[in-house]
Amino acid sequence: MADRRPPLTSSEPVTFDTDRVTLFLHTLERLASGQVELRLPVSPRHDALDAIAHGINTLVGELERAHARYRDAQEAQAAELRVAAANAQARSDALLRAIPDLMFVLGRDGTYLDYHARDRRLLFAPPDAFLGRTITDIFPPELAGMMMTALERAAMSGATVVVEYELPMDGPRFYEARIVRVDADRLLSIVRDVTESKRALEINRDLARRLLSRQEDEWQRIARELHDDISQRLALLNVELDASAAEPDADTLRMRMLRLSSQVNEIARDVHDLSYELHPSRLRSLGLVTSLRALCEEASTRLSLRVGFNHGAIPAVDPAVSLCLFRIVQEALHNVVRHSQAHSAEVTVQCDEREITLEISDSGVGFDPADVNHAGLGLISMRERVAIVNGQLAIDAAPGGGTRVTVRIPFAPGHRHSKFAASSILPEAE
C-alpha cells in the first residue's frame, strides 16, 4: 500500500503565532544563560515548533541530569579530600605531640618564621621574643655566628647540617640541631636536648675508667698473692725438699715429710680459694643454694661476720641467674664488712611461680642512697649484673638504719617450676 503521509517538505509557507514564537525565543535565551530548570512551552498543536521545543527540552533534561551526577561526584570527592586532609592533619598533630624535639622554620637570613614546641618551657626564649627576629638577635654572638654558618651551608648544599652547642638554661644544657633546606628561602631546624645522653656518656666513660682501674688492681692483687705468698712458700717447700733429701735419720725425715705435707695442703687450699674468687665453679656442680650456703659459711669464718642463710624451695635456675645472685651476695657481704660496721647479716633466697628473690640485710650504720658518694663500683656492678638478666634491684637504706638489698629476677618464659630444695637456716658462726 502506498504511503499516504504528506511529504516532510512542502512548498506551502509555515506560519506561527507571534506571541508564541516570542515566548519560545525568550525561554531559549534564558536556557542559554544557565537557567536549565526552565523548559520550552509545548502547545497541543504538535506542530513543528512543538517538535523542536520537545527535542530541546529532552536534551536540556539530559544535560541537567548529567550536571547533577557530576555535581554529586564532585561533592563526594571533595568530602573524601576533606576527610583525608583531616586524617592527615590529625596524624601530623599526633606526631608533633609525640616528638619531644623543638622545631623551627627559619628564613635564609636567620629570621624565625614559625616553631613547634611540645613544652614551651624548653624554649630558650618565649615565642614573642624570637618570632620575626633573627638568630643574631637571640643567641650569644659566638653561637649566633656558628648557627648562621650552618644555615648557609645547609642552604647551599641541600645536605643536613648538624650543630652541637651549649645554652645556659637552668644550668648548662647541651643541644643538637639538625638543619635541612625546605626551599630556596626557608630552612627547618630540629633541635634535641642531648644533655642527659652526654651526661650518661660521661658517666659510662668514668665507669669504664674505674672498672679498668679496679681490674688492674685485682690483677695486681692476684700477682702479689702468687708472688709474695704462694711463690715464696713454694720456694721454701723446695728448700725443705732439698734438706729432706740429705737427711739420714728416718724419724727426722718422717717429721719433715709430715710438715711438708701440711704445707702442700695449705698451698693447695689457698690456690683453690684464689681460683674460686675468680670463678665459682661450685655453682655448676652443686647448684645455687649449696653454693650460697658455702659462701655464707666462708664469710662467717674468714670475714668475722655472723651470716645467717635462709632459703625456700628453689628450682633449677639458669646459670647466668645463679652467677648473678652469687656475685651479688659476695659483693654485698664484702660491703657489710667494709662499710656497715655490722657484726651480723642475713641472706635469704626464695621464689614463687614468677620470679626468684634475693635479700641481703644488715643492722649496720646504713647510708643515704641519694648520696652519690656511696654510688661505688660495687653497687654499680650489682645494678649492671641484675639488668643483664632483666631483673630489678632495690636498696633500702638510711643513716643509722641498716641496709637491705633486694633483687628480683623473673623466670624466663617457658620455665618449669620444679621445686627440689628444702628450707634451712645456717647457724651463725661463733
Coordinates of C-alpha atoms in Angstrom, one line a residue:
M1 CA 0.0 0.0 0.0
A2 CA 1.4 3.4 -0.9
D3 CA 2.4 5.7 1.9
R4 CA -0.2 8.4 2.1
R5 CA 1.6 10.7 4.7
P6 CA 2.3 14.2 3.5
P7 CA 5.9 14.8 2.5
L8 CA 8.3 16.4 5.1
T9 CA 8.9 19.3 2.8
S10 CA 6.2 21.4 1.4
S11 CA 6.2 24.4 -0.7
E12 CA 3.4 25.9 1.4
P13 CA 4.6 28.5 3.9
V14 CA 4.6 27.6 7.7
T15 CA 3.4 30.3 10.0
F16 CA 3.4 30.5 13.8
D17 CA 1.7 32.8 16.3
T18 CA 3.9 35.8 17.0
D19 CA 3.4 35.7 20.8
R20 CA 4.2 32.0 20.9
V21 CA 7.4 32.5 18.9
T22 CA 8.4 35.4 21.2
L23 CA 7.8 33.2 24.3
F24 CA 9.8 30.4 22.7
L25 CA 12.8 32.6 21.9
H26 CA 12.7 34.3 25.3
T27 CA 12.7 30.9 27.1
L28 CA 15.5 29.7 24.8
E29 CA 17.6 32.7 25.8
R30 CA 17.1 32.1 29.5
L31 CA 18.1 28.4 29.0
A32 CA 21.2 29.6 27.2
S33 CA 22.0 31.9 30.2
G34 CA 22.1 28.9 32.5
Q35 CA 18.5 28.6 33.8
V36 CA 18.4 24.9 33.0
E37 CA 15.4 24.3 35.2
L38 CA 13.2 26.0 32.6
R39 CA 11.5 24.2 29.7
L40 CA 10.3 25.5 26.3
P41 CA 6.5 25.7 26.0
V42 CA 4.8 22.9 24.0
S43 CA 1.3 23.5 22.7
P44 CA -1.4 21.0 22.0
R45 CA -1.0 21.6 18.2
H46 CA 2.1 19.3 18.0
D47 CA 3.4 21.2 15.1
A48 CA 7.0 21.7 14.0
L49 CA 7.7 24.4 16.7
D50 CA 6.4 22.0 19.3
A51 CA 8.6 19.2 18.0
I52 CA 11.7 21.5 18.2
A53 CA 10.7 22.5 21.8
H54 CA 10.2 18.9 22.8
G55 CA 13.7 17.9 21.4
I56 CA 15.4 20.8 23.2
N57 CA 13.6 20.1 26.4
T58 CA 14.7 16.4 26.3
L59 CA 18.3 17.5 25.6
V60 CA 18.3 20.0 28.4
G61 CA 16.9 17.4 30.8
E62 CA 19.7 15.0 29.9
L63 CA 22.2 17.8 30.4
E64 CA 20.7 18.7 33.8
R65 CA 20.8 15.1 35.0
A66 CA 24.4 14.8 33.8
H67 CA 25.3 18.0 35.6
A68 CA 23.6 16.7 38.8
R69 CA 25.7 13.5 38.6
Y70 CA 28.8 15.5 38.0
R71 CA 28.0 17.8 41.0
D72 CA 27.3 14.8 43.2
A73 CA 30.6 13.2 42.2
Q74 CA 32.5 16.5 42.8
E75 CA 30.9 16.8 46.3
A76 CA 31.7 13.2 47.1
Q77 CA 35.3 13.7 46.0
A78 CA 35.5 16.9 48.0
A79 CA 34.2 15.2 51.1
E80 CA 36.8 12.4 50.7
L81 CA 39.5 15.0 50.3
R82 CA 38.3 16.8 53.4
V83 CA 38.3 13.5 55.4
A84 CA 41.8 12.7 54.1
A85 CA 43.0 16.1 54.9
A86 CA 41.5 15.9 58.4
N87 CA 43.1 12.5 58.9
A88 CA 46.5 13.8 57.7
Q89 CA 46.2 16.8 60.0
A90 CA 45.3 14.5 62.9
R91 CA 48.3 12.3 62.2
S92 CA 50.6 15.3 61.8
D93 CA 49.3 16.8 65.1
A94 CA 49.8 13.4 66.8
L95 CA 53.3 13.1 65.5
L96 CA 54.2 16.6 66.6
R97 CA 52.8 15.9 70.1
A98 CA 54.8 12.7 70.3
I99 CA 58.1 14.3 69.2
P100 CA 60.0 15.8 72.1
D101 CA 62.2 17.8 69.8
L102 CA 61.9 21.5 69.1
M103 CA 61.3 22.6 65.5
F104 CA 62.0 26.0 64.0
V105 CA 61.3 27.3 60.5
L106 CA 63.9 30.0 59.6
G107 CA 64.5 32.3 56.7
R108 CA 67.8 32.1 55.0
D109 CA 68.8 35.3 56.8
G110 CA 68.2 33.6 60.2
T111 CA 64.7 35.0 60.9
Y112 CA 62.5 32.8 62.9
L113 CA 59.2 32.3 60.9
D114 CA 57.5 29.5 62.8
Y115 CA 58.1 26.9 65.5
H116 CA 56.8 23.8 67.3
A117 CA 57.4 23.0 70.9
R118 CA 55.5 20.4 72.9
D119 CA 56.6 22.2 76.0
R120 CA 57.3 25.9 75.8
R121 CA 59.4 25.7 78.9
L122 CA 62.1 24.0 76.8
L123 CA 62.5 27.2 74.7
F124 CA 65.5 29.4 75.2
A125 CA 63.2 32.5 74.9
P126 CA 59.4 32.9 74.7
P127 CA 57.8 32.9 71.2
D128 CA 57.0 36.6 71.1
A129 CA 60.7 37.3 71.9
F130 CA 62.1 35.4 68.9
L131 CA 59.4 35.1 66.1
G132 CA 60.2 37.7 63.5
R133 CA 63.6 38.2 64.8
T134 CA 66.9 36.7 63.8
I135 CA 69.4 34.3 65.4
T136 CA 71.8 37.1 65.9
D137 CA 69.2 38.9 68.0
I138 CA 68.6 35.9 70.2
F139 CA 71.8 33.9 70.8
P140 CA 75.2 35.0 72.1
P141 CA 77.4 36.3 69.3
E142 CA 79.7 33.3 69.1
L143 CA 76.9 30.8 68.9
A144 CA 74.9 33.0 66.6
G145 CA 77.8 33.1 64.1
M146 CA 78.2 29.3 64.2
M147 CA 74.4 28.9 63.6
M148 CA 74.4 31.3 60.7
T149 CA 77.3 29.5 59.1
A150 CA 75.4 26.2 59.5
L151 CA 72.3 27.7 57.9
E152 CA 74.2 28.9 54.9
R153 CA 75.9 25.5 54.5
A154 CA 72.5 23.8 54.6
A155 CA 71.0 26.3 52.1
M156 CA 73.9 25.9 49.7
S157 CA 74.5 22.2 49.8
G158 CA 71.0 20.8 50.5
A159 CA 72.6 18.3 52.9
T160 CA 71.7 18.0 56.6
V161 CA 74.0 20.1 58.8
V162 CA 74.4 19.0 62.4
V163 CA 75.4 21.6 65.1
E164 CA 76.1 20.8 68.7
Y165 CA 76.0 23.7 71.2
E166 CA 75.5 24.6 74.8
L167 CA 73.0 27.1 76.3
P168 CA 72.8 28.5 79.9
M169 CA 69.2 27.3 80.8
D170 CA 68.6 26.2 84.4
G171 CA 72.2 25.2 84.4
P172 CA 74.3 24.1 81.3
R173 CA 72.2 22.3 78.8
F174 CA 73.5 20.7 75.6
Y175 CA 71.7 20.6 72.3
E176 CA 72.0 19.1 68.8
A177 CA 70.4 21.0 65.9
R178 CA 69.8 19.3 62.6
I179 CA 69.3 21.9 59.8
V180 CA 67.9 21.0 56.4
R181 CA 66.7 23.1 53.5
V182 CA 63.0 23.4 52.9
D183 CA 63.1 25.5 49.7
A184 CA 65.1 28.4 48.3
D185 CA 64.2 30.8 51.1
R186 CA 63.4 28.6 54.2
L187 CA 65.2 26.1 56.4
L188 CA 64.0 23.7 59.1
S189 CA 66.0 23.2 62.3
I190 CA 65.1 20.2 64.5
V191 CA 66.7 20.7 68.0
R192 CA 67.1 17.9 70.5
D193 CA 68.2 18.3 74.1
V194 CA 71.1 15.8 74.5
T195 CA 72.2 16.8 78.0
E196 CA 71.2 13.6 79.6
S197 CA 72.8 11.4 76.9
K198 CA 76.0 13.4 77.2
R199 CA 76.0 13.0 81.0
A200 CA 75.3 9.3 80.6
L201 CA 78.2 9.1 78.1
E202 CA 80.5 10.8 80.6
I203 CA 79.2 8.5 83.4
N204 CA 79.9 5.5 81.2
R205 CA 83.3 6.7 80.4
D206 CA 84.1 7.3 84.0
L207 CA 82.7 3.9 84.9
A208 CA 84.8 2.3 82.2
R209 CA 87.9 4.1 83.6
R210 CA 87.1 3.0 87.1
L211 CA 86.4 -0.6 86.1
L212 CA 89.7 -0.8 84.2
S213 CA 91.4 0.6 87.3
R214 CA 89.7 -1.9 89.5
Q215 CA 90.5 -4.7 87.1
E216 CA 94.1 -3.7 87.1
D217 CA 94.1 -3.5 90.9
E218 CA 92.6 -7.0 91.1
W219 CA 95.3 -8.4 88.7
Q220 CA 98.0 -6.8 90.8
R221 CA 96.5 -8.3 93.9
I222 CA 96.4 -11.7 92.3
A223 CA 100.0 -11.2 91.2
R224 CA 101.1 -10.3 94.7
E225 CA 99.2 -13.3 96.1
L226 CA 101.1 -15.5 93.7
H227 CA 104.5 -13.9 94.1
D228 CA 104.6 -12.8 97.7
D229 CA 102.7 -15.7 99.2
I230 CA 102.4 -18.9 97.1
S231 CA 105.6 -18.4 95.2
Q232 CA 107.6 -17.8 98.4
R233 CA 106.0 -20.8 100.1
L234 CA 106.8 -23.0 97.1
A235 CA 110.4 -21.8 97.3
L236 CA 110.6 -22.7 101.0
L237 CA 109.0 -26.0 100.2
N238 CA 111.7 -26.7 97.6
V239 CA 114.4 -25.8 100.2
E240 CA 112.7 -28.3 102.6
L241 CA 112.7 -31.0 100.0
D242 CA 116.4 -30.5 99.3
A243 CA 117.1 -30.7 103.0
S244 CA 115.0 -33.8 103.4
A245 CA 116.8 -35.5 100.6
A246 CA 120.1 -35.1 102.6
E247 CA 118.5 -36.2 106.0
P248 CA 119.9 -39.6 107.1
D249 CA 117.7 -40.1 110.1
A250 CA 114.4 -41.8 109.3
D251 CA 112.4 -40.3 112.2
T252 CA 113.6 -36.8 111.4
L253 CA 112.8 -37.4 107.7
R254 CA 109.3 -38.6 108.6
M255 CA 108.7 -35.4 110.6
R256 CA 109.9 -33.3 107.8
M257 CA 107.6 -35.1 105.3
L258 CA 104.6 -34.5 107.6
R259 CA 105.5 -30.9 107.8
L260 CA 105.9 -30.7 104.0
S261 CA 102.5 -32.4 103.5
S262 CA 100.8 -29.8 105.7
Q263 CA 102.5 -27.0 103.8
V264 CA 101.4 -28.5 100.5
N265 CA 97.8 -28.8 101.7
E266 CA 97.8 -25.1 102.8
I267 CA 99.2 -24.0 99.4
A268 CA 96.6 -26.2 97.6
R269 CA 93.8 -24.7 99.7
D270 CA 94.9 -21.1 99.1
V271 CA 95.2 -21.8 95.4
H272 CA 91.7 -23.2 95.4
D273 CA 90.4 -20.2 97.3
L274 CA 92.1 -17.8 94.8
S275 CA 90.7 -19.6 91.8
Y276 CA 87.2 -19.8 93.4
E277 CA 87.3 -16.0 93.8
L278 CA 87.9 -15.7 90.1
H279 CA 85.1 -18.1 89.1
P280 CA 82.8 -20.1 91.4
S281 CA 82.9 -23.5 89.6
R282 CA 80.9 -24.9 92.6
L283 CA 77.8 -23.3 91.2
R284 CA 77.8 -25.6 88.2
S285 CA 78.4 -28.8 90.2
L286 CA 76.5 -28.1 93.5
G287 CA 73.8 -25.6 92.5
L288 CA 72.8 -22.2 93.8
V289 CA 71.5 -23.0 97.3
T290 CA 74.5 -25.1 98.3
S291 CA 76.9 -22.6 96.8
L292 CA 75.3 -19.7 98.7
R293 CA 75.3 -21.7 101.9
A294 CA 79.0 -22.3 101.5
L295 CA 79.7 -18.7 100.7
C296 CA 77.9 -17.6 103.9
E297 CA 79.9 -20.2 105.9
E298 CA 83.2 -18.9 104.5
A299 CA 82.2 -15.3 105.1
S300 CA 81.3 -16.2 108.7
T301 CA 84.8 -17.8 109.1
R302 CA 87.0 -15.5 107.1
L303 CA 85.3 -12.1 107.5
S304 CA 84.5 -12.2 111.2
L305 CA 80.8 -11.7 110.3
R306 CA 77.9 -13.9 111.6
V307 CA 75.9 -14.6 108.4
G308 CA 72.5 -16.3 108.6
F309 CA 71.3 -18.1 105.5
N310 CA 67.6 -18.8 104.7
H311 CA 66.1 -20.3 101.6
G312 CA 62.8 -21.6 100.4
A313 CA 62.2 -24.3 97.8
I314 CA 64.4 -23.2 94.8
P315 CA 64.0 -24.8 91.4
A316 CA 66.9 -25.3 88.9
V317 CA 68.0 -21.8 87.9
D318 CA 69.6 -20.6 84.7
P319 CA 73.4 -20.5 85.1
A320 CA 73.5 -16.7 84.3
V321 CA 71.0 -16.0 87.0
S322 CA 72.8 -18.2 89.5
L323 CA 76.1 -16.5 88.8
C324 CA 74.4 -13.1 89.1
L325 CA 72.9 -13.9 92.5
F326 CA 76.1 -15.4 93.8
R327 CA 78.2 -12.4 92.8
I328 CA 75.7 -10.0 94.4
V329 CA 75.8 -11.9 97.7
Q330 CA 79.6 -11.9 97.5
E331 CA 79.8 -8.2 96.9
A332 CA 77.1 -7.3 99.4
L333 CA 78.8 -9.3 102.2
H334 CA 82.1 -7.6 101.4
N335 CA 80.3 -4.2 101.6
V336 CA 78.9 -5.2 105.0
V337 CA 82.4 -5.8 106.3
R338 CA 83.9 -2.7 104.7
H339 CA 81.2 -0.1 105.3
S340 CA 78.3 -1.1 107.6
Q341 CA 80.2 -1.8 110.9
A342 CA 77.7 -4.6 111.5
H343 CA 78.5 -7.8 113.2
S344 CA 75.8 -9.9 111.5
A345 CA 73.9 -10.2 108.3
E346 CA 71.1 -12.2 106.8
V347 CA 70.9 -13.7 103.3
T348 CA 67.5 -15.0 102.1
V349 CA 66.7 -16.6 98.7
Q350 CA 63.2 -17.7 97.8
C351 CA 60.9 -17.8 94.7
D352 CA 57.3 -18.1 93.5
E353 CA 55.9 -19.1 90.1
R354 CA 57.1 -15.9 88.5
E355 CA 60.4 -14.8 90.0
I356 CA 63.3 -15.6 92.3
T357 CA 64.0 -13.1 95.1
L358 CA 67.3 -12.5 96.9
E359 CA 67.6 -10.3 100.0
I360 CA 70.7 -9.3 101.9
S361 CA 70.2 -7.3 105.1
D362 CA 72.3 -6.0 108.0
S363 CA 71.8 -3.8 111.0
G364 CA 74.8 -1.6 110.5
V365 CA 75.3 2.2 110.1
G366 CA 73.4 2.4 106.8
F367 CA 73.8 5.2 104.3
D368 CA 71.8 7.7 102.2
P369 CA 71.0 6.0 98.8
A370 CA 70.7 9.5 97.3
D371 CA 74.3 10.4 98.2
V372 CA 76.3 9.9 95.0
N373 CA 79.4 9.4 97.1
H374 CA 78.1 6.0 98.0
A375 CA 77.5 5.0 94.4
G376 CA 80.6 3.0 94.3
L377 CA 81.6 0.3 91.8
G378 CA 80.1 -2.4 94.0
L379 CA 76.6 -1.0 93.8
I380 CA 77.0 -0.1 90.1
S381 CA 78.2 -3.6 89.3
M382 CA 75.2 -5.1 91.1
R383 CA 72.8 -3.0 89.1
E384 CA 74.6 -3.9 85.9
R385 CA 74.5 -7.6 86.7
V386 CA 70.8 -7.5 87.6
A387 CA 70.0 -5.6 84.4
I388 CA 71.7 -8.2 82.2
V389 CA 69.2 -10.9 83.4
N390 CA 66.2 -8.5 83.2
G391 CA 65.9 -8.2 86.9
Q392 CA 65.3 -5.3 89.4
L393 CA 67.5 -4.2 92.3
A394 CA 66.2 -2.1 95.2
I395 CA 68.3 -0.7 98.0
D396 CA 66.5 0.2 101.3
A397 CA 68.9 2.1 103.5
A398 CA 69.0 5.1 105.8
P399 CA 71.8 6.6 108.0
G400 CA 71.8 4.6 111.2
G401 CA 69.0 2.2 110.0
G402 CA 71.0 -0.6 108.3
T403 CA 70.8 -1.7 104.7
R404 CA 68.6 -4.1 102.8
V405 CA 69.4 -5.1 99.2
T406 CA 66.6 -6.8 97.3
V407 CA 66.9 -8.5 93.9
R408 CA 64.0 -9.8 91.9
I409 CA 64.7 -11.7 88.7
P410 CA 61.8 -13.1 86.6
F411 CA 61.9 -16.6 85.3
A412 CA 62.4 -17.0 81.6
P413 CA 59.2 -17.7 79.5
G414 CA 58.6 -21.5 79.5
H415 CA 60.4 -22.1 82.8
R416 CA 59.1 -25.1 84.7
H417 CA 59.0 -24.5 88.4
S418 CA 60.3 -27.9 89.7
K419 CA 61.0 -27.4 93.4
F420 CA 63.6 -29.6 95.0
A421 CA 65.3 -27.7 97.8
A422 CA 64.0 -27.7 101.4
S423 CA 64.1 -24.8 103.7
S424 CA 67.0 -24.4 106.0
I425 CA 68.8 -21.9 108.2
L426 CA 72.5 -21.7 108.5
P427 CA 73.6 -21.3 112.2
E428 CA 75.6 -18.2 112.8
A429 CA 79.3 -18.7 113.4
E430 CA 80.5 -18.3 117.0

